[in-house]
Amino acid sequence: MEQKQLKELTPEEQEQAKQQSIAWQRECFQNAQKHLAEKGVMPKTLLEKESRFIAPLCALWKFKGQDGKSYWVITGRLPTDHALASVAENARDALRYFSLQWQLKADQIMQTGGHDKTKVDFANLLINRAHGIYEMYEKEELWANEVN
């Protein structure tokens, strides 16, 4: 089987990719803060060492709130959601937690709102994203540097 050679990025392309990544992270960070605020949690500090970025799909943020509790927040090309940090020891486990929660939420929606097209579409989106983030959870290479 023939392997294709990957073309080296020019310095300009590398810089552009870096700037896009920074902009994506900033947008996800702002979305995470906004989501918590809308849920009545005022973020105090970001626990950066425990946060993870799987660009351009999702970011997992760990925040300490002004209420003294810590929270996981997931943002990116998926529904923004949050949970108490106690549900998962690390970002990888938080990804699995959100995947399972979204599948349960989708099941509930289908049982109670199965006739509403908007609700069914949202349930299908949750299922699709839940499967996608579970696949990321299972990919060992994404977590090679993870400290347990």
Tab-separated table of N, CA and C in Angstrom, residues 28 113 122:
chain	number	residue	atom	x	y	z
A	28	CYS	N	-13.665	28.870	23.042
A	28	CYS	CA	-14.160	27.797	23.909
A	28	CYS	C	-14.109	28.214	25.378
A	113	GLY	N	-40.519	13.395	24.671
A	113	GLY	CA	-40.829	14.372	23.635
A	113	GLY	C	-40.659	13.836	22.236
A	122	PHE	N	-32.501	17.311	18.623
A	122	PHE	CA	-31.537	17.553	19.691
A	122	PHE	C	-31.080	16.225	20.310
